[in-house]
Amino acid sequence: MSGGSLLIDNIGSLVTNDPALGRGMLGLVEDAALVVEDGVVIWAGPRQRIPEGAARERVDAEGRAVIPGFVDSHAHLVFAGDRTREFEARMSGRPYTAGGIRTTVAATRAATDDELRANLRRLVAEALRSGTTTVECKSGYGLTVEDEARSLRLAAEQADEVTYLGAHVVPPEYAGKPDTYVDLVCGEMLDACAPHARWIDVFCDRGAFDGDQTRAILAAGKERGLVPRVHAGQLGPGPGVAIAVELGAASADHVTHLSDADVEALAAGETVATLLPGAEFSTRSPYPDARRLIDAGATVALAADCNPGSSFTTNIPFCIALAVRDMNMTPAEAVWAATMGGARALRRTDVGRLAPGARADLVLLDAPSPIHLSYRPGVPLVAQVWKSGTPLLP
């Protein structure tokens, strides 16, 4: 319906994420309606005030909740292979390390474009069925000039945002020569990849890249017009958050292990703290303390971190439930973080909200309130998804 007008009426609870339109941080409007024109929200508010002649098509929400489509700002979707045995071993007591990434690198290099494309499409479609309408996708499982560039080209076919992650780990052929690999990432690989990406990312953690390497890679990316993002503090304390804030990164992701200085820096700066509870769930690791970040004044996002090794899920409602249960977030904070927080992490103003001027990416829940996303964990509550005003589910 992106080329016409649409009225979604009889909404039990409408999340606008605009406090000027409704109650609390979610801008919640009860007994609400929403009007879409040419794929954009043009009106939202109480249904008693629907503008005359608002739309040609009417959808009855039957008292159910409508929320913005989820904005997943951290995903690794271009890969081949399977790490079931690694997961089983980890659940039997073996700790998670960054080294398993190399298993996926070998499988991804051996895969054809069509094989990678088919898996990518499957995962994006899977995410859509659970309400994700905007997805970021990283490279990082090629780690050669050719394979990183093709990963980004494939990602751009399906993802809304594309990130160059040549600095995921040091590949086996550069074992013992990490600085030589960093030179490649900053040079020939960056030259091949920069035209296909908006963002540049580095896994700054033990077993991956140290602070000096991270700073050099991100600085090189910035010189080519890419905006930094950082994997920081997943496996232990480190310099990742400080570097992210220093270089104006849009987001520092994972941030499980934070010093007081890290928290203060995130609260004082523009870098979003993106939390990825699927990784902690799948690695039996301590969850980040979202309450500590929120109370300090940091902006927090939630993302799925879909990848075959440490968080093989595309399901944002699952992550919302984990955030409420295990990360000390309120239901409203978790919904905001998975919508508007994700948009902030991608520096987008057109998604993550349902106020006039926003893209009409929205989700109809088979529930009267968005609280049910954490109240009813594991239940498939997504009844319909619209992207730019077009319904996408059967």
Tab-separated table of C-alpha atoms in Angstrom:
chain	number	residue	atom	x	y	z
A	1	MET	CA	0.000	0.000	0.000
A	2	SER	CA	3.072	2.247	-0.197
A	3	GLY	CA	1.584	4.186	-3.105
A	4	GLY	CA	-1.782	4.925	-1.443
A	5	SER	CA	-3.418	5.784	1.852
A	6	LEU	CA	-4.036	3.483	4.796
A	7	LEU	CA	-5.866	3.888	8.100
A	8	ILE	CA	-5.077	1.451	10.892
A	9	ASP	CA	-7.946	1.913	13.298
A	10	ASN	CA	-9.094	0.528	16.642
A	11	ILE	CA	-5.544	0.146	18.013
A	12	GLY	CA	-5.551	-0.866	21.676
A	13	SER	CA	-2.072	0.554	22.393
A	14	LEU	CA	-0.012	2.524	19.878
A	15	VAL	CA	3.722	2.985	20.506
A	16	THR	CA	4.819	6.186	18.747
A	17	ASN	CA	8.143	6.706	20.601
A	18	ASP	CA	7.221	10.389	20.629
A	19	PRO	CA	6.383	11.640	24.150
A	20	ALA	CA	4.686	14.683	22.591
A	21	LEU	CA	2.042	12.361	21.144
A	22	GLY	CA	1.366	10.123	24.129
A	23	ARG	CA	2.302	8.837	27.535
A	24	GLY	CA	5.813	8.099	28.786
A	25	MET	CA	8.986	7.330	26.870
A	26	LEU	CA	7.011	5.200	24.386
A	27	GLY	CA	4.603	8.019	23.543
A	28	LEU	CA	1.840	5.491	24.203
A	29	VAL	CA	-1.602	6.297	22.822
A	30	GLU	CA	-4.504	4.060	23.852
A	31	ASP	CA	-7.634	3.552	21.740
A	32	ALA	CA	-5.594	4.920	18.857
A	33	ALA	CA	-5.345	5.140	15.083
A	34	LEU	CA	-2.623	5.701	12.531
A	35	VAL	CA	-2.778	7.170	9.024
A	36	VAL	CA	-0.227	6.336	6.319
A	37	GLU	CA	0.185	8.090	2.967
A	38	ASP	CA	2.649	6.966	0.306
A	39	GLY	CA	4.595	4.856	2.781
A	40	VAL	CA	4.953	7.583	5.441
A	41	VAL	CA	3.066	8.182	8.678
A	42	ILE	CA	1.080	11.394	8.326
A	43	TRP	CA	-1.037	11.230	11.498
A	44	ALA	CA	-1.129	9.306	14.784
A	45	GLY	CA	-3.342	9.837	17.794
A	46	PRO	CA	-6.626	8.993	19.542
A	47	ARG	CA	-9.113	7.402	17.174
A	48	GLN	CA	-11.799	9.921	18.180
A	49	ARG	CA	-9.703	12.533	16.362
A	50	ILE	CA	-9.083	10.714	13.065
A	51	PRO	CA	-8.964	13.331	10.291
A	52	GLU	CA	-11.933	13.369	7.921
A	53	GLY	CA	-11.384	11.337	4.765
A	54	ALA	CA	-8.134	10.046	6.230
A	55	ALA	CA	-7.545	7.068	3.953
A	56	ARG	CA	-8.967	4.870	1.231
A	57	GLU	CA	-8.134	1.573	2.945
A	58	ARG	CA	-8.973	0.727	6.571
A	59	VAL	CA	-7.437	-2.040	8.695
A	60	ASP	CA	-9.165	-2.901	11.982
A	61	ALA	CA	-6.546	-3.668	14.644
A	62	GLU	CA	-9.305	-5.160	16.832
A	63	GLY	CA	-7.913	-3.625	20.010
A	64	ARG	CA	-4.405	-5.015	19.518
A	65	ALA	CA	-1.104	-3.173	19.935
A	66	VAL	CA	0.863	-1.512	17.129
A	67	ILE	CA	4.553	-0.731	17.554
A	68	PRO	CA	7.347	0.528	15.283
A	69	GLY	CA	9.173	-2.183	13.391
A	70	PHE	CA	12.245	-3.375	15.248
A	71	VAL	CA	15.559	-1.841	14.201
A	72	ASP	CA	18.273	-4.495	14.476
A	73	SER	CA	21.524	-2.554	14.443
A	74	HIS	CA	23.936	-5.499	14.816
A	75	ALA	CA	23.876	-8.644	12.676
A	76	HIS	CA	26.328	-10.994	10.940
A	77	LEU	CA	24.224	-12.586	8.201
A	78	VAL	CA	26.622	-13.302	5.331
A	79	PHE	CA	28.105	-16.677	6.209
A	80	ALA	CA	28.047	-20.377	5.422
A	81	GLY	CA	28.365	-23.448	7.580
A	82	ASP	CA	27.061	-24.506	10.958
A	83	ARG	CA	28.534	-24.512	14.462
A	84	THR	CA	26.089	-26.821	16.206
A	85	ARG	CA	28.873	-28.967	17.673
A	86	GLU	CA	30.593	-25.896	19.109
A	87	PHE	CA	27.338	-24.806	20.758
A	88	GLU	CA	26.739	-28.285	22.168
A	89	ALA	CA	30.268	-28.418	23.566
A	90	ARG	CA	29.879	-24.971	25.108
A	91	MET	CA	26.621	-25.978	26.753
A	92	SER	CA	28.544	-28.956	28.136
A	93	GLY	CA	31.117	-26.744	29.803
A	94	ARG	CA	33.621	-25.408	27.271
A	95	PRO	CA	33.945	-21.587	27.468
A	96	TYR	CA	33.380	-19.278	24.484
A	97	THR	CA	36.407	-17.713	22.765
A	98	ALA	CA	36.752	-15.642	19.590
A	99	GLY	CA	38.576	-18.487	17.801
A	100	GLY	CA	35.452	-20.252	16.586
A	101	ILE	CA	34.934	-17.438	14.094
A	102	ARG	CA	37.663	-19.004	11.955
A	103	THR	CA	35.488	-22.089	11.424
A	104	THR	CA	32.850	-19.931	9.771
A	105	VAL	CA	35.501	-18.072	7.778
A	106	ALA	CA	36.611	-21.312	6.125
A	107	ALA	CA	33.045	-22.296	5.224
A	108	THR	CA	32.192	-18.818	3.934
A	109	ARG	CA	35.237	-18.639	1.686
A	110	ALA	CA	34.286	-22.014	0.169
A	111	ALA	CA	30.648	-21.044	-0.467
A	112	THR	CA	29.277	-19.729	-3.740
A	113	ASP	CA	27.572	-16.368	-4.020
A	114	ASP	CA	24.227	-18.113	-4.514
A	115	GLU	CA	24.698	-20.164	-1.356
A	116	LEU	CA	25.552	-17.089	0.689
A	117	ARG	CA	22.706	-15.124	-0.869
A	118	ALA	CA	20.147	-17.836	-0.108
A	119	ASN	CA	21.164	-18.007	3.548
A	120	LEU	CA	21.121	-14.222	3.855
A	121	ARG	CA	17.619	-14.015	2.369
A	122	ARG	CA	16.394	-16.750	4.693
A	123	LEU	CA	17.666	-14.938	7.773
A	124	VAL	CA	16.292	-11.533	6.739
A	125	ALA	CA	12.894	-13.138	6.075
A	126	GLU	CA	13.062	-14.888	9.432
A	127	ALA	CA	13.800	-11.571	11.151
A	128	LEU	CA	10.881	-9.941	9.364
A	129	ARG	CA	8.474	-12.587	10.661
A	130	SER	CA	9.386	-11.582	14.215
A	131	GLY	CA	8.920	-7.880	13.478
A	132	THR	CA	12.300	-6.577	12.293
A	133	THR	CA	11.908	-4.058	9.484
A	134	THR	CA	15.386	-2.478	9.492
A	135	VAL	CA	18.526	-4.595	9.673
A	136	GLU	CA	22.228	-3.831	9.681
A	137	CYS	CA	24.569	-6.486	8.258
A	138	LYS	CA	28.326	-6.856	8.631
A	139	SER	CA	30.983	-8.611	6.641
A	140	GLY	CA	33.676	-10.361	8.658
A	141	TYR	CA	33.577	-14.005	7.602
A	142	GLY	CA	35.626	-13.579	4.430
A	143	LEU	CA	38.786	-11.854	5.665
A	144	THR	CA	40.347	-11.671	2.216
A	145	VAL	CA	40.039	-8.669	-0.063
A	146	GLU	CA	37.799	-10.542	-2.482
A	147	ASP	CA	35.644	-12.297	0.108
A	148	GLU	CA	35.056	-9.206	2.235
A	149	ALA	CA	34.044	-7.175	-0.811
A	150	ARG	CA	31.646	-9.840	-2.065
A	151	SER	CA	30.152	-10.184	1.436
A	152	LEU	CA	29.355	-6.478	1.437
A	153	ARG	CA	27.910	-6.573	-2.072
A	154	LEU	CA	25.625	-9.445	-1.054
A	155	ALA	CA	24.667	-7.748	2.216
A	156	ALA	CA	23.615	-4.629	0.334
A	157	GLU	CA	21.088	-6.668	-1.646
A	158	GLN	CA	19.047	-7.396	1.491
A	159	ALA	CA	20.145	-5.192	4.389
A	160	ASP	CA	19.258	-1.571	5.053
A	161	GLU	CA	22.696	-0.775	6.509
A	162	VAL	CA	26.046	-2.375	5.618
A	163	THR	CA	29.188	-2.527	7.769
A	164	TYR	CA	32.755	-3.414	6.802
A	165	LEU	CA	34.163	-5.765	9.462
A	166	GLY	CA	37.417	-6.927	7.968
A	167	ALA	CA	38.779	-6.633	11.512
A	168	HIS	CA	36.717	-9.464	12.965
A	169	VAL	CA	39.652	-11.736	13.810
A	170	VAL	CA	43.096	-12.307	12.331
A	171	PRO	CA	42.689	-15.121	9.768
A	172	PRO	CA	44.855	-18.276	9.992
A	173	GLU	CA	47.157	-17.301	7.127
A	174	TYR	CA	48.221	-14.241	9.154
A	175	ALA	CA	48.809	-16.111	12.421
A	176	GLY	CA	51.720	-14.479	14.184
A	177	LYS	CA	51.544	-11.482	11.800
A	178	PRO	CA	48.599	-9.421	13.092
A	179	ASP	CA	50.104	-6.058	12.152
A	180	THR	CA	50.543	-7.214	8.563
A	181	TYR	CA	46.857	-8.131	8.497
A	182	VAL	CA	45.933	-4.756	9.991
A	183	ASP	CA	47.852	-3.116	7.151
A	184	LEU	CA	45.741	-5.100	4.680
A	185	VAL	CA	42.506	-4.134	6.453
A	186	CYS	CA	43.515	-0.462	6.356
A	187	GLY	CA	44.796	-0.600	2.787
A	188	GLU	CA	43.837	-2.824	-0.123
A	189	MET	CA	40.868	-4.412	1.664
A	190	LEU	CA	39.477	-1.030	2.703
A	191	ASP	CA	39.886	0.255	-0.859
A	192	ALA	CA	37.807	-2.672	-2.149
A	193	CYS	CA	35.174	-2.515	0.579
A	194	ALA	CA	34.570	1.168	1.286
A	195	PRO	CA	32.369	1.724	-1.797
A	196	HIS	CA	29.929	-0.941	-0.547
A	197	ALA	CA	29.534	0.111	3.100
A	198	ARG	CA	28.433	2.999	5.285
A	199	TRP	CA	30.098	1.778	8.487
A	200	ILE	CA	33.392	0.291	9.668
A	201	ASP	CA	33.628	-1.994	12.709
A	202	VAL	CA	36.405	-3.666	14.738
A	203	PHE	CA	36.216	-6.520	17.249
A	204	CYS	CA	38.295	-4.891	19.992
A	205	ASP	CA	38.724	-7.677	22.536
A	206	ARG	CA	41.136	-10.373	23.634
A	207	GLY	CA	41.782	-12.867	20.874
A	208	ALA	CA	40.919	-10.244	18.243
A	209	PHE	CA	42.346	-6.684	17.999
A	210	ASP	CA	44.004	-4.484	20.617
A	211	GLY	CA	43.483	-0.787	21.219
A	212	ASP	CA	46.227	0.505	18.924
A	213	GLN	CA	45.107	-1.741	16.070
A	214	THR	CA	41.477	-0.749	16.595
A	215	ARG	CA	42.269	2.954	16.562
A	216	ALA	CA	44.338	2.626	13.377
A	217	ILE	CA	41.653	0.673	11.523
A	218	LEU	CA	38.829	3.015	12.507
A	219	ALA	CA	40.876	6.084	11.654
A	220	ALA	CA	41.611	4.661	8.206
A	221	GLY	CA	37.914	3.986	7.694
A	222	LYS	CA	36.982	7.508	8.738
A	223	GLU	CA	39.417	8.883	6.163
A	224	ARG	CA	37.453	6.938	3.537
A	225	GLY	CA	34.134	8.325	4.780
A	226	LEU	CA	33.024	5.314	6.836
A	227	VAL	CA	31.493	5.860	10.275
A	228	PRO	CA	32.919	3.793	13.158
A	229	ARG	CA	31.198	1.127	15.221
A	230	VAL	CA	33.032	-1.042	17.755
A	231	HIS	CA	32.627	-4.502	19.276
A	232	ALA	CA	33.740	-3.592	22.798
A	233	GLY	CA	33.999	-5.306	26.159
A	234	GLN	CA	32.340	-8.605	25.291
A	235	LEU	CA	34.937	-11.001	26.638
A	236	GLY	CA	36.533	-8.776	29.258
A	237	PRO	CA	37.523	-5.202	30.098
A	238	GLY	CA	39.386	-3.295	27.430
A	239	PRO	CA	39.862	0.000	25.599
A	240	GLY	CA	37.035	-0.463	23.071
A	241	VAL	CA	34.472	1.863	24.650
A	242	ALA	CA	36.983	4.669	25.216
A	243	ILE	CA	38.136	4.424	21.594
A	244	ALA	CA	34.545	4.348	20.332
A	245	VAL	CA	33.650	7.539	22.170
A	246	GLU	CA	36.952	9.210	21.277
A	247	LEU	CA	36.446	8.577	17.540
A	248	GLY	CA	32.737	9.436	17.523
A	249	ALA	CA	31.499	5.918	16.856
A	250	ALA	CA	27.769	5.570	16.374
A	251	SER	CA	27.678	2.550	18.661
A	252	ALA	CA	29.747	0.465	21.060
A	253	ASP	CA	28.317	-3.057	20.987
A	254	HIS	CA	28.181	-5.823	23.625
A	255	VAL	CA	29.675	-3.580	26.395
A	256	THR	CA	29.271	-6.367	28.940
A	257	HIS	CA	32.434	-5.487	30.889
A	258	LEU	CA	32.516	-1.771	31.664
A	259	SER	CA	34.562	0.396	33.985
A	260	ASP	CA	33.045	3.421	35.685
A	261	ALA	CA	34.972	5.567	33.200
A	262	ASP	CA	33.396	3.642	30.297
A	263	VAL	CA	29.909	4.253	31.637
A	264	GLU	CA	30.629	7.938	32.197
A	265	ALA	CA	32.016	8.273	28.664
A	266	LEU	CA	28.968	6.654	27.092
A	267	ALA	CA	26.638	8.836	29.148
A	268	ALA	CA	28.499	12.025	28.215
A	269	GLY	CA	28.950	11.241	24.500
A	270	GLU	CA	26.828	10.450	21.471
A	271	THR	CA	27.874	6.804	21.170
A	272	VAL	CA	24.997	4.380	21.751
A	273	ALA	CA	25.521	1.361	24.009
A	274	THR	CA	24.109	-1.554	22.007
A	275	LEU	CA	23.373	-4.592	24.159
A	276	LEU	CA	23.235	-8.069	22.637
A	277	PRO	CA	21.673	-10.450	25.194
A	278	GLY	CA	21.435	-13.316	22.719
A	279	ALA	CA	25.217	-13.636	22.956
A	280	GLU	CA	25.173	-13.917	26.735
A	281	PHE	CA	22.315	-16.415	26.580
A	282	SER	CA	24.129	-18.584	24.029
A	283	THR	CA	27.503	-18.480	25.758
A	284	ARG	CA	26.324	-18.699	29.371
A	285	SER	CA	28.094	-15.436	30.066
A	286	PRO	CA	27.175	-12.638	32.485
A	287	TYR	CA	24.623	-10.206	31.070
A	288	PRO	CA	25.458	-6.515	30.745
A	289	ASP	CA	23.917	-4.262	33.373
A	290	ALA	CA	21.536	-2.129	31.347
A	291	ARG	CA	20.230	-0.455	34.501
A	292	ARG	CA	23.683	0.933	35.257
A	293	LEU	CA	23.916	2.450	31.774
A	294	ILE	CA	20.388	3.846	31.708
A	295	ASP	CA	20.620	5.377	35.180
A	296	ALA	CA	23.896	7.053	34.157
A	297	GLY	CA	22.175	8.643	31.152
A	298	ALA	CA	23.574	6.522	28.310
A	299	THR	CA	21.451	5.744	25.266
A	300	VAL	CA	20.839	1.996	25.063
A	301	ALA	CA	19.868	-0.121	22.053
A	302	LEU	CA	18.994	-3.812	21.829
A	303	ALA	CA	19.993	-5.976	18.859
A	304	ALA	CA	19.990	-9.683	18.049
A	305	ASP	CA	23.642	-10.139	16.998
A	306	CYS	CA	22.591	-12.995	14.719
A	307	ASN	CA	25.668	-15.074	13.930
A	308	PRO	CA	26.336	-18.804	13.704
A	309	GLY	CA	28.660	-18.988	16.684
A	310	SER	CA	27.522	-17.010	19.706
A	311	SER	CA	23.952	-15.793	19.058
A	312	PHE	CA	22.135	-17.713	16.349
A	313	THR	CA	18.849	-15.836	16.612
A	314	THR	CA	17.131	-13.122	14.601
A	315	ASN	CA	14.318	-12.786	17.142
A	316	ILE	CA	14.178	-9.349	18.752
A	317	PRO	CA	11.165	-10.200	20.977
A	318	PHE	CA	13.339	-12.922	22.535
A	319	CYS	CA	16.034	-10.321	23.195
A	320	ILE	CA	13.461	-7.973	24.735
A	321	ALA	CA	12.370	-10.706	27.133
A	322	LEU	CA	15.988	-11.407	28.102
A	323	ALA	CA	16.647	-7.690	28.648
A	324	VAL	CA	13.687	-7.377	31.005
A	325	ARG	CA	14.359	-10.608	32.881
A	326	ASP	CA	18.160	-10.557	33.087
A	327	MET	CA	19.404	-7.028	32.345
A	328	ASN	CA	17.225	-4.975	34.718
A	329	MET	CA	15.324	-3.114	32.000
A	330	THR	CA	11.650	-2.218	32.307
A	331	PRO	CA	9.351	-3.530	29.548
A	332	ALA	CA	9.002	-0.012	28.149
A	333	GLU	CA	12.771	0.577	28.138
A	334	ALA	CA	13.363	-2.691	26.291
A	335	VAL	CA	10.783	-1.904	23.596
A	336	TRP	CA	12.242	1.586	23.144
A	337	ALA	CA	15.780	0.170	22.937
A	338	ALA	CA	14.755	-2.325	20.227
A	339	THR	CA	13.069	0.358	18.130
A	340	MET	CA	14.194	3.934	18.732
A	341	GLY	CA	17.441	2.818	20.361
A	342	GLY	CA	18.347	0.800	17.279
A	343	ALA	CA	17.532	3.776	15.080
A	344	ARG	CA	19.834	5.976	17.188
A	345	ALA	CA	22.605	3.377	16.859
A	346	LEU	CA	22.244	3.639	13.070
A	347	ARG	CA	21.801	7.412	13.153
A	348	ARG	CA	18.437	7.079	11.470
A	349	THR	CA	15.508	9.427	12.106
A	350	ASP	CA	13.048	7.841	9.680
A	351	VAL	CA	12.620	4.506	11.503
A	352	GLY	CA	12.064	3.338	15.079
A	353	ARG	CA	9.090	5.648	15.641
A	354	LEU	CA	5.528	6.117	14.430
A	355	ALA	CA	5.109	9.860	14.357
A	356	PRO	CA	4.315	12.099	11.373
A	357	GLY	CA	7.180	12.008	8.884
A	358	ALA	CA	8.447	8.567	9.887
A	359	ARG	CA	8.608	5.672	7.454
A	360	ALA	CA	5.546	3.491	7.942
A	361	ASP	CA	7.393	0.455	9.283
A	362	LEU	CA	5.091	-1.042	11.877
A	363	VAL	CA	4.120	-4.248	13.601
A	364	LEU	CA	0.665	-5.397	14.662
A	365	LEU	CA	0.930	-7.573	17.753
A	366	ASP	CA	-1.531	-10.310	18.621
A	367	ALA	CA	-1.695	-8.757	22.082
A	368	PRO	CA	-3.318	-5.695	23.663
A	369	SER	CA	-0.067	-4.157	24.925
A	370	PRO	CA	3.639	-4.087	23.996
A	371	ILE	CA	4.354	-5.342	27.520
A	372	HIS	CA	3.325	-8.784	26.235
A	373	LEU	CA	6.635	-8.960	24.350
A	374	SER	CA	8.311	-9.684	27.697
A	375	TYR	CA	5.226	-10.929	29.565
A	376	ARG	CA	4.723	-13.789	27.062
A	377	PRO	CA	8.276	-14.854	26.145
A	378	GLY	CA	8.653	-17.304	23.300
A	379	VAL	CA	5.119	-16.756	21.990
A	380	PRO	CA	4.867	-15.645	18.331
A	381	LEU	CA	2.928	-12.416	18.816
A	382	VAL	CA	3.586	-10.753	15.444
A	383	ALA	CA	0.325	-10.745	13.465
A	384	GLN	CA	1.357	-8.452	10.586
A	385	VAL	CA	4.314	-6.329	9.511
A	386	TRP	CA	4.218	-3.295	7.233
A	387	LYS	CA	7.320	-1.777	5.642
A	388	SER	CA	6.860	1.620	4.022
A	389	GLY	CA	3.132	1.014	4.378
A	390	THR	CA	3.138	-2.319	2.540
A	391	PRO	CA	1.965	-5.453	4.383
A	392	LEU	CA	4.569	-8.186	4.110
A	393	LEU	CA	3.195	-11.237	5.918
A	394	PRO	CA	0.562	-13.567	4.405
